[in-house]
Tab-separated table of C-alpha atoms in Angstrom:
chain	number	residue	atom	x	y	z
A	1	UNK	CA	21.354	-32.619	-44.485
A	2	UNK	CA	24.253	-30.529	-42.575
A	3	UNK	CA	22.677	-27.355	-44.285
A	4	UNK	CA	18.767	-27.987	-43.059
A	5	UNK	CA	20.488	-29.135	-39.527
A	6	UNK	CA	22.270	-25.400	-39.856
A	7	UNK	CA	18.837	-23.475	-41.465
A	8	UNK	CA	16.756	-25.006	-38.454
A	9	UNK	CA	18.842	-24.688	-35.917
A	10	UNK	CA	20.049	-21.291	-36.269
A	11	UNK	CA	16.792	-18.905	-35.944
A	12	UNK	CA	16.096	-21.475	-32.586
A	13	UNK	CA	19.140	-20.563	-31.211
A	14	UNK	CA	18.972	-17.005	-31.846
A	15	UNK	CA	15.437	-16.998	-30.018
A	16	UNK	CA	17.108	-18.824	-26.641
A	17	UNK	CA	19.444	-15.853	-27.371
A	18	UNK	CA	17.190	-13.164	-27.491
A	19	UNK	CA	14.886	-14.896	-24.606
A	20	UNK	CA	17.944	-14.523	-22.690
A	21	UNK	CA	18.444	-11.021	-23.545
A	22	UNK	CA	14.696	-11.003	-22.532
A	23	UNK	CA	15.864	-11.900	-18.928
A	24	UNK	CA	18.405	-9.401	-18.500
A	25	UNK	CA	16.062	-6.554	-18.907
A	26	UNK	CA	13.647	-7.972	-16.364
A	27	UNK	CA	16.383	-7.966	-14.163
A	28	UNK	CA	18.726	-4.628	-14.768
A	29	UNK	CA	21.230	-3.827	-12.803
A	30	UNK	CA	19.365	-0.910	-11.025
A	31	UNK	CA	17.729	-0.812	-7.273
A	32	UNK	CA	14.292	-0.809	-6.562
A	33	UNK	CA	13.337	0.743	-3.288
A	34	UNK	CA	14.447	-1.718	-0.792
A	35	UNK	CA	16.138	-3.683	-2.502
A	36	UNK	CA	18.883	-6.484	-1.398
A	37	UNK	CA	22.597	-5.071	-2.509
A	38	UNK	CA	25.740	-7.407	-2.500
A	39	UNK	CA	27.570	-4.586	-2.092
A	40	UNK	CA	27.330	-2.956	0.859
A	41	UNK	CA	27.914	-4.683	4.370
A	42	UNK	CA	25.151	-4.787	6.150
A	43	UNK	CA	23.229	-5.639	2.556
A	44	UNK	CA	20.805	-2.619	1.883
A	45	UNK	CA	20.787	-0.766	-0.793
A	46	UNK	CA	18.800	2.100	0.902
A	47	UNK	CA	21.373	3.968	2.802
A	48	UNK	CA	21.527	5.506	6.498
A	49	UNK	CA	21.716	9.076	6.430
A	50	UNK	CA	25.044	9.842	7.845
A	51	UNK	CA	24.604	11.449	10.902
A	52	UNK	CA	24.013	15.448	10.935
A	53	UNK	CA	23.156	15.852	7.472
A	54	UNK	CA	20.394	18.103	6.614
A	55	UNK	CA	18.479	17.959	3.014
A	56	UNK	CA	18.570	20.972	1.117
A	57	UNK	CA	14.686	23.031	2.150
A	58	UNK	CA	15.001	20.910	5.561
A	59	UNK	CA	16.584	23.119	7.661
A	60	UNK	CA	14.278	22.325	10.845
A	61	UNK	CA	14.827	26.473	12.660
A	62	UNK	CA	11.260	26.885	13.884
A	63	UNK	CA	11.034	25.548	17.552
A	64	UNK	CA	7.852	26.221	16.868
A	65	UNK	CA	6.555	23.806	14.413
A	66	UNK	CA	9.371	21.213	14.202
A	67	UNK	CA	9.765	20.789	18.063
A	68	UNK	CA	6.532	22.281	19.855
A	69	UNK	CA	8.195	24.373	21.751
A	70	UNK	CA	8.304	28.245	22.746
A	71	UNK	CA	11.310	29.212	24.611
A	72	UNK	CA	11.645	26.252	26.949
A	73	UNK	CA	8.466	25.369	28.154
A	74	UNK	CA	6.095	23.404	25.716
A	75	UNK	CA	3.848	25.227	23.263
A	76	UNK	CA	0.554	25.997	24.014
A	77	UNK	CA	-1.224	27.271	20.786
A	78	UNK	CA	-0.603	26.046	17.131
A	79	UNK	CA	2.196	26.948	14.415
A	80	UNK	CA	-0.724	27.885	12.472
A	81	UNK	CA	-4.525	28.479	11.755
A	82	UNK	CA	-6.916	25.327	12.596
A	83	UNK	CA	-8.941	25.369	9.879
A	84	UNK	CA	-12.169	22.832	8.823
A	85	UNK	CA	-9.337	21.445	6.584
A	86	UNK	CA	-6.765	20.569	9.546
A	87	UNK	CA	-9.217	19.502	11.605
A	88	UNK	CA	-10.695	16.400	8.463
A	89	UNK	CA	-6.940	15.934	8.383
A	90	UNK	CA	-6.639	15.578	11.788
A	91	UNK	CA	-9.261	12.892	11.610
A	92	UNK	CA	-8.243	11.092	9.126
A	93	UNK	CA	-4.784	10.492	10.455
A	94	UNK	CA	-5.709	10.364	13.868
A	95	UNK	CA	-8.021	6.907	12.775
A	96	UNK	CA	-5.178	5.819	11.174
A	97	UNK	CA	-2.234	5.881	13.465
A	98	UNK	CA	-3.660	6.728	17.206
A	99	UNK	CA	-7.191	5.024	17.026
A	100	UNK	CA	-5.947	1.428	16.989
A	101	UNK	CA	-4.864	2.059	20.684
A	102	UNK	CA	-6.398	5.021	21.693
A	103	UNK	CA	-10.012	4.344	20.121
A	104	UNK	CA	-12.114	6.359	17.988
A	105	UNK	CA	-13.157	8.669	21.097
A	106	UNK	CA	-9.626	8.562	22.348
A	107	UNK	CA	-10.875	6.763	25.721
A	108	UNK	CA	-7.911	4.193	25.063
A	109	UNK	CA	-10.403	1.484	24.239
A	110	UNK	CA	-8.781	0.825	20.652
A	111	UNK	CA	-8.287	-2.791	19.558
A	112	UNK	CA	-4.833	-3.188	20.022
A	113	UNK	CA	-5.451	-2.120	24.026
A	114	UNK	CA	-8.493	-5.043	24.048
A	115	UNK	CA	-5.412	-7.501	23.008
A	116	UNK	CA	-3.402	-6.991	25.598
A	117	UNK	CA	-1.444	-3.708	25.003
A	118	UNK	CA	-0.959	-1.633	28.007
A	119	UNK	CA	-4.076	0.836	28.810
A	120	UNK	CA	-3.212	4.383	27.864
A	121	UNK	CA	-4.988	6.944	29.533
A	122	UNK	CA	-7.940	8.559	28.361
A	123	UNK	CA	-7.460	12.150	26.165
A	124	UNK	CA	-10.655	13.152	28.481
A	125	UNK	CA	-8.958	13.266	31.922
A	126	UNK	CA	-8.524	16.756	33.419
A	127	UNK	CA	-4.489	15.951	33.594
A	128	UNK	CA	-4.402	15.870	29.413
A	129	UNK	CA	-7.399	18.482	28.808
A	130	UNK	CA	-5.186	20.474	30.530
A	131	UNK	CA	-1.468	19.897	28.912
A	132	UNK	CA	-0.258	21.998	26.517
A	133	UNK	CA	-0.518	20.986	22.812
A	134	UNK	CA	3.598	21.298	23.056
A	135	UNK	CA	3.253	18.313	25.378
A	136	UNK	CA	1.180	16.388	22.725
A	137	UNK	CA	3.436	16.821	19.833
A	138	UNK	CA	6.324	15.827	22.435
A	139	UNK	CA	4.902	12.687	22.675
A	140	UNK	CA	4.046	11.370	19.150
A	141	UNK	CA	7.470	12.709	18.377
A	142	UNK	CA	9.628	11.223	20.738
A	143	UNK	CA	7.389	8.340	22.165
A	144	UNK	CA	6.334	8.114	26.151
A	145	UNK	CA	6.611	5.474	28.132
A	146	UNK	CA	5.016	1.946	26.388
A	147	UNK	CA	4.223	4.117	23.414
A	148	UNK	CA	6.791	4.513	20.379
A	149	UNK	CA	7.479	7.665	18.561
A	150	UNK	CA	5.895	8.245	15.317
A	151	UNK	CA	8.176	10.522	14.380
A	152	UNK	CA	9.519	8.673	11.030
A	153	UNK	CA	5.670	7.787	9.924
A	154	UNK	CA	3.721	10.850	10.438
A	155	UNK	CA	5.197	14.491	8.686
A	156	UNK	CA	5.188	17.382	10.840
A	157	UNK	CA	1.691	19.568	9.811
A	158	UNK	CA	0.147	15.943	10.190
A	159	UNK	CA	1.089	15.545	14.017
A	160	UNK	CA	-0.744	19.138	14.635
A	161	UNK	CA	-2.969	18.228	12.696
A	162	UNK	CA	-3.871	15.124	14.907
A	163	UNK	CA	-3.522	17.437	18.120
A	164	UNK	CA	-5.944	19.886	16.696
A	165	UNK	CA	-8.365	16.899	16.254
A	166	UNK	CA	-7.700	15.205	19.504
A	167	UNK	CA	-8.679	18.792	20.946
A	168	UNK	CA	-11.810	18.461	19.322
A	169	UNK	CA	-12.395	14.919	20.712
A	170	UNK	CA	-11.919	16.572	24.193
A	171	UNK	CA	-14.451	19.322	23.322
A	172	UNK	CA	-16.890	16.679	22.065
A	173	UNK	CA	-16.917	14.722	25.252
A	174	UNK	CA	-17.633	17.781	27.292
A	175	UNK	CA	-20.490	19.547	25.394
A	176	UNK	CA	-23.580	20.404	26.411
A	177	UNK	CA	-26.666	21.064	24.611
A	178	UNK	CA	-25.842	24.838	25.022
A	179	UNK	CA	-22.933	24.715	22.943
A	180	UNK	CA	-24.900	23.743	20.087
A	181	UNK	CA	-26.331	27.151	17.551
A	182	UNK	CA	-29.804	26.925	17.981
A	183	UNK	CA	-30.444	25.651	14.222
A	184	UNK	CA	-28.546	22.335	14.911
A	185	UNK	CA	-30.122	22.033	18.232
A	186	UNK	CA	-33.984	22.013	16.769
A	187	UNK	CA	-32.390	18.641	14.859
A	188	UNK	CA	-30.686	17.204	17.816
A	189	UNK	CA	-33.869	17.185	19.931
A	190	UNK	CA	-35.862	15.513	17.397
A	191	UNK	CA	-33.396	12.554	17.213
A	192	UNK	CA	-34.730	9.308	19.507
B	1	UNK	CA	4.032	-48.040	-61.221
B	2	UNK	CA	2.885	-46.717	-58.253
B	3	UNK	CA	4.554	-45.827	-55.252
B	4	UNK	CA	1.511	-44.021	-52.705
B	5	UNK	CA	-1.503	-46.302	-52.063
B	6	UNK	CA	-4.625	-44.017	-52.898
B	7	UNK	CA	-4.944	-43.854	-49.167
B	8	UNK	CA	-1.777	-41.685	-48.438
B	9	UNK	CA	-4.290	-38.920	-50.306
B	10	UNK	CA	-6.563	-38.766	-47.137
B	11	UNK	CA	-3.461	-38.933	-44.854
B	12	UNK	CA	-1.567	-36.065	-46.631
B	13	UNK	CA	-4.938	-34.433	-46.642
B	14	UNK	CA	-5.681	-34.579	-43.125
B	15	UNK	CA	-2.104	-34.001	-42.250
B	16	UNK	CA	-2.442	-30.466	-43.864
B	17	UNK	CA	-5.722	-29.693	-41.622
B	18	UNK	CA	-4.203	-31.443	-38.870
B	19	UNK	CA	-1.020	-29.406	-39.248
B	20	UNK	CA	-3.352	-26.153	-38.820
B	21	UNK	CA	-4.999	-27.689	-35.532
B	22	UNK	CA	-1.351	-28.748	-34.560
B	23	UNK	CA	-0.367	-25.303	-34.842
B	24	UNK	CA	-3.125	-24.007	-33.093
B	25	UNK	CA	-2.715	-25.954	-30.475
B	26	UNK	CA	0.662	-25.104	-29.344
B	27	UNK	CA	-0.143	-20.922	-29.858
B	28	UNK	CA	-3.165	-22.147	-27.663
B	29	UNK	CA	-0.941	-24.351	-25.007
B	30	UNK	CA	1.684	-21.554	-25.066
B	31	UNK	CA	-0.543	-18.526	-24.434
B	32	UNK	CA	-2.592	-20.340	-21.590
B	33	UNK	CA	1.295	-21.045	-20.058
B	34	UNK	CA	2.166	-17.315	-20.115
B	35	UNK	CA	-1.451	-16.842	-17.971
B	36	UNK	CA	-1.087	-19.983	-16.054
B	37	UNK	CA	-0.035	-18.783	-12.516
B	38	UNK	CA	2.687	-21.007	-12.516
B	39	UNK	CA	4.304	-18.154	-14.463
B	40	UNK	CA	2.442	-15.347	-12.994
B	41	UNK	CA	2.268	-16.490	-9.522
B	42	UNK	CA	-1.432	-16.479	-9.215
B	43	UNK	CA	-2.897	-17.259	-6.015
B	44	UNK	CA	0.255	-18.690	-4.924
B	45	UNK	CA	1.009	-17.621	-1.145
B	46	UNK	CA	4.715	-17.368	-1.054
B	47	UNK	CA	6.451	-17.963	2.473
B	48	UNK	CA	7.942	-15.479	4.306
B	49	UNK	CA	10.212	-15.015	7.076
B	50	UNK	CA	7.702	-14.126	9.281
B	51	UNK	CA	4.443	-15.557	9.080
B	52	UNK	CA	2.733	-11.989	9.068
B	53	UNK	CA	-0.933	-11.987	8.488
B	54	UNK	CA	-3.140	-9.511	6.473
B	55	UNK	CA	-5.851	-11.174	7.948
B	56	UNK	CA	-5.139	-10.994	11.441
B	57	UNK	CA	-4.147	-7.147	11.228
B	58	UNK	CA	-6.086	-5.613	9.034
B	59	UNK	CA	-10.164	-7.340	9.191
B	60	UNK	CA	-8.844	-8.309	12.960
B	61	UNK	CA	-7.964	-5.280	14.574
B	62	UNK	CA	-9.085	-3.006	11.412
B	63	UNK	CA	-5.427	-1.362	11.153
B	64	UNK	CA	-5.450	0.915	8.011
B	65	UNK	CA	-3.045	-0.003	5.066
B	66	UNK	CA	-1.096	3.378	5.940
B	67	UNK	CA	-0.039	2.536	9.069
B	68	UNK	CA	2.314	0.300	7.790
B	69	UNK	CA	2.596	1.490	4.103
B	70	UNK	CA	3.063	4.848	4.874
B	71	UNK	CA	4.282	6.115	1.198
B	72	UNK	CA	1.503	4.702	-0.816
B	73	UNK	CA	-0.225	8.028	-1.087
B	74	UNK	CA	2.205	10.206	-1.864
B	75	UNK	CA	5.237	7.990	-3.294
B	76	UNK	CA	5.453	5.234	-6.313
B	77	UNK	CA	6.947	3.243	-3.493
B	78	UNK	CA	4.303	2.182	-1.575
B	79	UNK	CA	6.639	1.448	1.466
B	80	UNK	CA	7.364	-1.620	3.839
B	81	UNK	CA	6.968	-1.299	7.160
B	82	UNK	CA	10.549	-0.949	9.085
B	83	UNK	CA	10.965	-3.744	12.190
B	84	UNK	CA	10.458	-0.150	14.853
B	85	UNK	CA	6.585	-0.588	13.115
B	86	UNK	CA	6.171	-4.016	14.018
B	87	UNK	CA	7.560	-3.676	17.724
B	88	UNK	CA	5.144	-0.496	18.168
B	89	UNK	CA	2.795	-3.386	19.210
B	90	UNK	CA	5.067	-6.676	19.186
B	91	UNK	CA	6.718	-4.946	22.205
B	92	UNK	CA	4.134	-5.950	23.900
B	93	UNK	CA	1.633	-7.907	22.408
B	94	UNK	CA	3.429	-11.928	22.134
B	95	UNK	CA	6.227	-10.407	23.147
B	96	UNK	CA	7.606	-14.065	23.885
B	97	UNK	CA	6.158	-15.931	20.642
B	98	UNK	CA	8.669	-17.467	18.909
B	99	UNK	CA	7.289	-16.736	16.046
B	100	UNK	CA	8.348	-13.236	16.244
B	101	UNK	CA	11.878	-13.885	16.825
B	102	UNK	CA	13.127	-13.300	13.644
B	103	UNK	CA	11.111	-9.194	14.232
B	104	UNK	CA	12.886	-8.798	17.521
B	105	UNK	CA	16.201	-10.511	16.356
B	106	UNK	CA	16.011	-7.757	13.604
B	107	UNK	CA	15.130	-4.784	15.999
B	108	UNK	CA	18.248	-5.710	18.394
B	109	UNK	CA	20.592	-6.406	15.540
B	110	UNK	CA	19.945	-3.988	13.709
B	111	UNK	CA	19.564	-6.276	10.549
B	112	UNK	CA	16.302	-5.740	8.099
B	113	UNK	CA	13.693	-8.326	7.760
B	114	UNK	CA	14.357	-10.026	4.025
B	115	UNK	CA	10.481	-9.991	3.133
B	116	UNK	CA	9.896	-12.179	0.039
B	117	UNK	CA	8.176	-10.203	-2.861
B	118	UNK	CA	4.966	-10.964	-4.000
B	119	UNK	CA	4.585	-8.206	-6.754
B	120	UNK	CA	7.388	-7.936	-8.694
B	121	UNK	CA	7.303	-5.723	-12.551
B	122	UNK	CA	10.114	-6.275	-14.799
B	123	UNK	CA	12.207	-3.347	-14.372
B	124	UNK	CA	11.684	-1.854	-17.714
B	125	UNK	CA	8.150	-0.942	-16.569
B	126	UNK	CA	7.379	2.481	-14.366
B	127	UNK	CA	4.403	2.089	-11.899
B	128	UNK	CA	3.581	4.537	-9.702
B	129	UNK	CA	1.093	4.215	-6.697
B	130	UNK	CA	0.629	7.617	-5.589
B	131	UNK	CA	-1.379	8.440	-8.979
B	132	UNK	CA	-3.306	5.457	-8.759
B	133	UNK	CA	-4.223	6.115	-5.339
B	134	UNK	CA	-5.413	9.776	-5.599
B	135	UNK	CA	-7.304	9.149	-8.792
B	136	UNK	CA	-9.491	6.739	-7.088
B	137	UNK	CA	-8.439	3.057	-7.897
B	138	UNK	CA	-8.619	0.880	-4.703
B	139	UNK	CA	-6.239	-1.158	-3.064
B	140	UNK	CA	-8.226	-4.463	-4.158
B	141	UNK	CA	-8.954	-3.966	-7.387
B	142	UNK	CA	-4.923	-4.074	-7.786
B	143	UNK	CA	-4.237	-6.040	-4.928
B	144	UNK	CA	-8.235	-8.488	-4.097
B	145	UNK	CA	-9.034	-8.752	-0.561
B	146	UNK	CA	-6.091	-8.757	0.642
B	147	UNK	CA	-7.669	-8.227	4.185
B	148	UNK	CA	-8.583	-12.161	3.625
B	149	UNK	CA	-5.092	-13.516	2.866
B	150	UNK	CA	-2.930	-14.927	5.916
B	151	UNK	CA	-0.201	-14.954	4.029
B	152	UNK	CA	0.245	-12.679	0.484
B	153	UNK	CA	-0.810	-14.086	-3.059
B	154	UNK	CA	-1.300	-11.465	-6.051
B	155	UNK	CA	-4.390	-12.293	-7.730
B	156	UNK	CA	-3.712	-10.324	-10.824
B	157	UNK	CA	-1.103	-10.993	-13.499
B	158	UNK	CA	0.411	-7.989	-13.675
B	159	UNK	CA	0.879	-8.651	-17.101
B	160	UNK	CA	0.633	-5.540	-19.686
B	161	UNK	CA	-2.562	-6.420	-21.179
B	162	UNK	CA	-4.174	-6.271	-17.120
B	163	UNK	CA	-2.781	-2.725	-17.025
B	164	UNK	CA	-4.067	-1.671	-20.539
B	165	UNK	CA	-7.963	-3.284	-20.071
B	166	UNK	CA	-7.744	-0.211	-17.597
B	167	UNK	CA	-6.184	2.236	-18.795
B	168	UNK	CA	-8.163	1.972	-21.985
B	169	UNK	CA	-11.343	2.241	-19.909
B	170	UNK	CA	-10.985	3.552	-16.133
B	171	UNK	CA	-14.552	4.292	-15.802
B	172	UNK	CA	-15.245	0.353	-14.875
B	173	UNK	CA	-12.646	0.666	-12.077
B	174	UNK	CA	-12.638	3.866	-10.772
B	175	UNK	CA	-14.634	4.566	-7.165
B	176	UNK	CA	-14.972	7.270	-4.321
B	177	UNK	CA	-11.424	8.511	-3.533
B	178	UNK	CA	-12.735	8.034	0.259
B	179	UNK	CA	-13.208	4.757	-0.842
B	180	UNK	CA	-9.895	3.680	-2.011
B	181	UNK	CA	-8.320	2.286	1.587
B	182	UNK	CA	-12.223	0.037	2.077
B	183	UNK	CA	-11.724	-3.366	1.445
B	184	UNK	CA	-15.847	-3.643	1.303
B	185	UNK	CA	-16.677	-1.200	-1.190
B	186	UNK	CA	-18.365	-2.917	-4.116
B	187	UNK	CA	-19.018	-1.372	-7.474
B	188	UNK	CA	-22.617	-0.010	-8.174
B	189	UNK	CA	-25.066	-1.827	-10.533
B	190	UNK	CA	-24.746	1.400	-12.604
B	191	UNK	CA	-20.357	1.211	-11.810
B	192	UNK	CA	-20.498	2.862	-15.582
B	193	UNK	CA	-22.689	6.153	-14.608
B	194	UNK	CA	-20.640	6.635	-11.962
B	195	UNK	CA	-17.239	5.603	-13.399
B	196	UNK	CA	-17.935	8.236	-16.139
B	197	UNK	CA	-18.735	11.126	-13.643
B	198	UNK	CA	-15.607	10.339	-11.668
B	199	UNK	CA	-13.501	10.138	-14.516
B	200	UNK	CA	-14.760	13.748	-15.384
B	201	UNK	CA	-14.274	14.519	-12.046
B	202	UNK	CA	-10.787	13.701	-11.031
B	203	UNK	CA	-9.707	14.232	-14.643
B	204	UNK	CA	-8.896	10.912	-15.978
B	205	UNK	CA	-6.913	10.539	-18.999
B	206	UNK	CA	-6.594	6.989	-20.485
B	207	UNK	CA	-3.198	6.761	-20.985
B	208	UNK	CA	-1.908	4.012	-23.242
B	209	UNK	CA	0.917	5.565	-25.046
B	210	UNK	CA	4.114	3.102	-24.590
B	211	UNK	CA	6.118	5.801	-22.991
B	212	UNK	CA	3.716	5.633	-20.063
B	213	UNK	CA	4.597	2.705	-18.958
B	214	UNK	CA	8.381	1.876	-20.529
B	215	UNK	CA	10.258	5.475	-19.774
C-alpha cells in the first residue's frame, strides 16, 4: 500500500514541480519595455536620461536640420532636397499627427477643433504663407501657444518632411488653372 | 465456487471502453480549458485606470494608431502613449472631467499611468512588431477591431499554435502595406491570389523554425 501511495504520488508531484518551473519562465526576471520595477523610486524600469547626455551618432551640430535655424534668424529653405518621396512622407505624417486639429487642408477644421479644442489658424493666411519654414519646425518642436511640442513623437527628417507638405497644401489652395501642364489640364476640364 | 456473477463480464467490459471515453474526455475537457478564455483572456475587457476608449478616439475622431503608438513601425515595442500625449488634447478638451484625474494627476506629479496589460507573451517568446507591420499584416488581424472596443479585450489567444497557422501560411493574412493602419479593409474573395503575389512581393518567408520565436 505505502509503496503504490509512493509510485502514484511521486510523478504527480514532480509535474506540480515542473508546472511551477513552468511559471517561472513565463515570468523571468527581465524587463519588458515599460515595465513596473520594485527597484527604483519612482517605480519605472525605463530610465530618465540624465541630463546632458548625448548618444553616441547623436551629436545634434547642424543648426540647420536639428534646430531650423541659420545664424539667428529662422531658416527659410530646407536641410535638404524635397523630393516626390518627402513630400508622400510629408503626407502621410502630416494626416497622422497635424490633421486631427489642423484638418486634411490644414484650414484648422480637424476633429479634435469641432470638439472643442481651441481654433488654430489656417496654414492659408498670408501671415503663415509667408513665415519661414524655420518658424514651422520651431513650432512642432517646441509647441506654441495651446499647441504641444511634438518633439519626442515625430524624428527630425519627419518634421521637414511635414513642412514640405504643408507648403504644398498652401500651393494647392492658391492654384489656378494656369499652373496646371497643359496635359493634366485637358483632364481637369472634362471633370463635372 | 464462484466469486463474479456473469454480469461483472459486461461491467469489466464496458469499464475498459468506458475507461477509453473517460480518458478522452479529460484530454478533451483539458484542451478546451487551455482555449477557454478564462485562461487566455478572450474577449475579456480588463479595467483600467483610466477608462480610455478605442472607440471614442480612433472611429470617433479617426486618430491614427501612430499617434499614440508611435514605435510600432519601426520598434518590437509598439509603444504606450506617455501622459504629455494624452494632455496634447485633455488640456483642453474635459479638462475638468473627473474622469481624467488620474491623466492630469500623472502629468503634475510626474508619476506614470499604471495601464493594465491586455497582451501579455510569456517572456521566453520574441515578438517583434516592426516586421509584422512592414510586411503587411494589419493591426486587426492581430489585434480585431479594436476601433470597436471601449475598453481593450484581445480576441486572439496568443497561443503558439495562433502564431504558427500564420507563419506556416501568410498568404491568407497578408494585405496592402497601405492597408495595414485601416480598420475596414476586408480580405478579397480571391485573399489567396493576392496573398501569394504579396508574399512574392514583400518577400515572405514562413518562418517556423523554434529559434524564431524562443531566442
Amino acid at each position: 500500500m505505502r509503496r503504490s501511495v509512493l509510485h502514484g504520488g511521486a510523478p504527480v508531484l514532480l509535474c506540480l514541480l515542473a508546472a511551477g518551473c513552468r511559471q517561472d519562465m513565463h515570468d523571468q526576471p527581465k524587463y519588458k519595455p515599460l515595465a513596473a520595477s520594485t527597484f527604483f523610486e519612482d517605480g519605472r524600469s525605463a530610465r530618465p536620461l540624465v541630463p546632458g547626455t548625448v548618444a553616441r551618432g547623436h551629436l545634434k551640430v547642424d543648426q540647420h536640420l536639428y534646430a531650423g535655424r541659420m545664424g539667428n534668424e529662422p531658416a527659410t529653405t530646407f536641410p535638404f532636397a524635397v523630393t516626390r518621396a518627402v513630400l508622400e512622407r510629408g503626407r502621410e505624417r502630416y494626416n497622422i499627427f497635424c490633421a486631427p486639429c489642423h484638418g486634411a487642408l490644414g484650414d484648422g477644421e480637424g476633429m479634435v477643433v469641432k470638439r472643442g479644442f481651441r481654433h488654430p489658424p489656417s496654414f492659408h493666411i498670408d501671415r503663415l504663407r509667408e513665415a519661414p519654414v524655420g518658424h514651422y519646425f520651431d513650432v512642432i518642436t517646441n509647441g506654441f501657444g495651446a499647441m504641444a511640442s511634438y518633439a519626442s513623437r515625430i524624428p527630425t527628417e519627419d518634421r521637414w518632411a511635414i513642412i514640405a507638405y504643408v507648403r504644398a497644401l498652401q500651393l494647392s489652395q492658391r492654384a489656378t488653372l494656369a499652373d496646371v501642364p497643359a496635359e493634366e489640364r485637358k483632364r481637369l476640364e472634362r471633370l463635372p | 465456487m464462484q466469486i463474479f456473477h456473469p454480469s461483472t463480464n459486461t461491467i469489466a467490459k464496458v469499464s475498459i471502453y468506458g475507461a477509453v471515453f473517460f480518458v478522452a474526455g479529460l484530454l478533451w475537457t483539458g484542451n478546451e480549458i487551455q482555449r477557454s478564455s478564462y485562461v487566455t483572456g478572450v474577449g475579456v475587457a480588463r479595467p483600467q485606470p483610466v477608462p480610455f476608449s478605442h472607440k471614442h478616439h480612433v472611429s470617433g475622431m479617426g486618430i491614427d494608431c501612430r499617434y499614440c503608438h508611435t514605435t510600432v513601425e519601426t520598434a518590437a515595442f509598439a509603444g504606450m502613449p506617455p501622459t504629455e500625449t494624452c494632455m496634447s488634447c485633455h488640456s483642453q478638451i474635459w479638462a475638468e472631467s473627473p474622469m481624467l484625474e488620474p491623466v492630469r494627476a500623472s502629468f503634475r506629479t510626474d508619476q506614470s499611468i499604471q495601464w493594465t496589460r491586455v497582451h501579455d507573451l510569456p517572456e521566453f517568446v520574441y515578438f517583434d512588431h516592426s516586421i509584422h507591420v512592414n510586411k503587411g499584416i494589419g493591426c486587426d488581424t492581430c489585434h480585431g477591431r479594436v476601433d470597436q472596443m471601449p475598453l481593450m479585450w484581445n480576441v486572439k489567444t496568443l497561443q503558439m499554435e495562433w502564431c504558427l497557422e500564420c507563419h506556416r501560411e501568410p498568404e491568407r493574412f497578408v494585405r496592402p502595406r497601405e492597408e495595414v493602419f485601416n480598420m475596414n479593409w476586408r480580405p478579397p474573395v480571391d485573399q489567396l491570389t493576392l496573398g501569394r503575389e504579396l508574399v512574392r512581393k514583400y518577400q515572405i518567408r514562413k518562418l517556423t523554425d523554434c529559434s524564431i520565436c524562443h531566442r
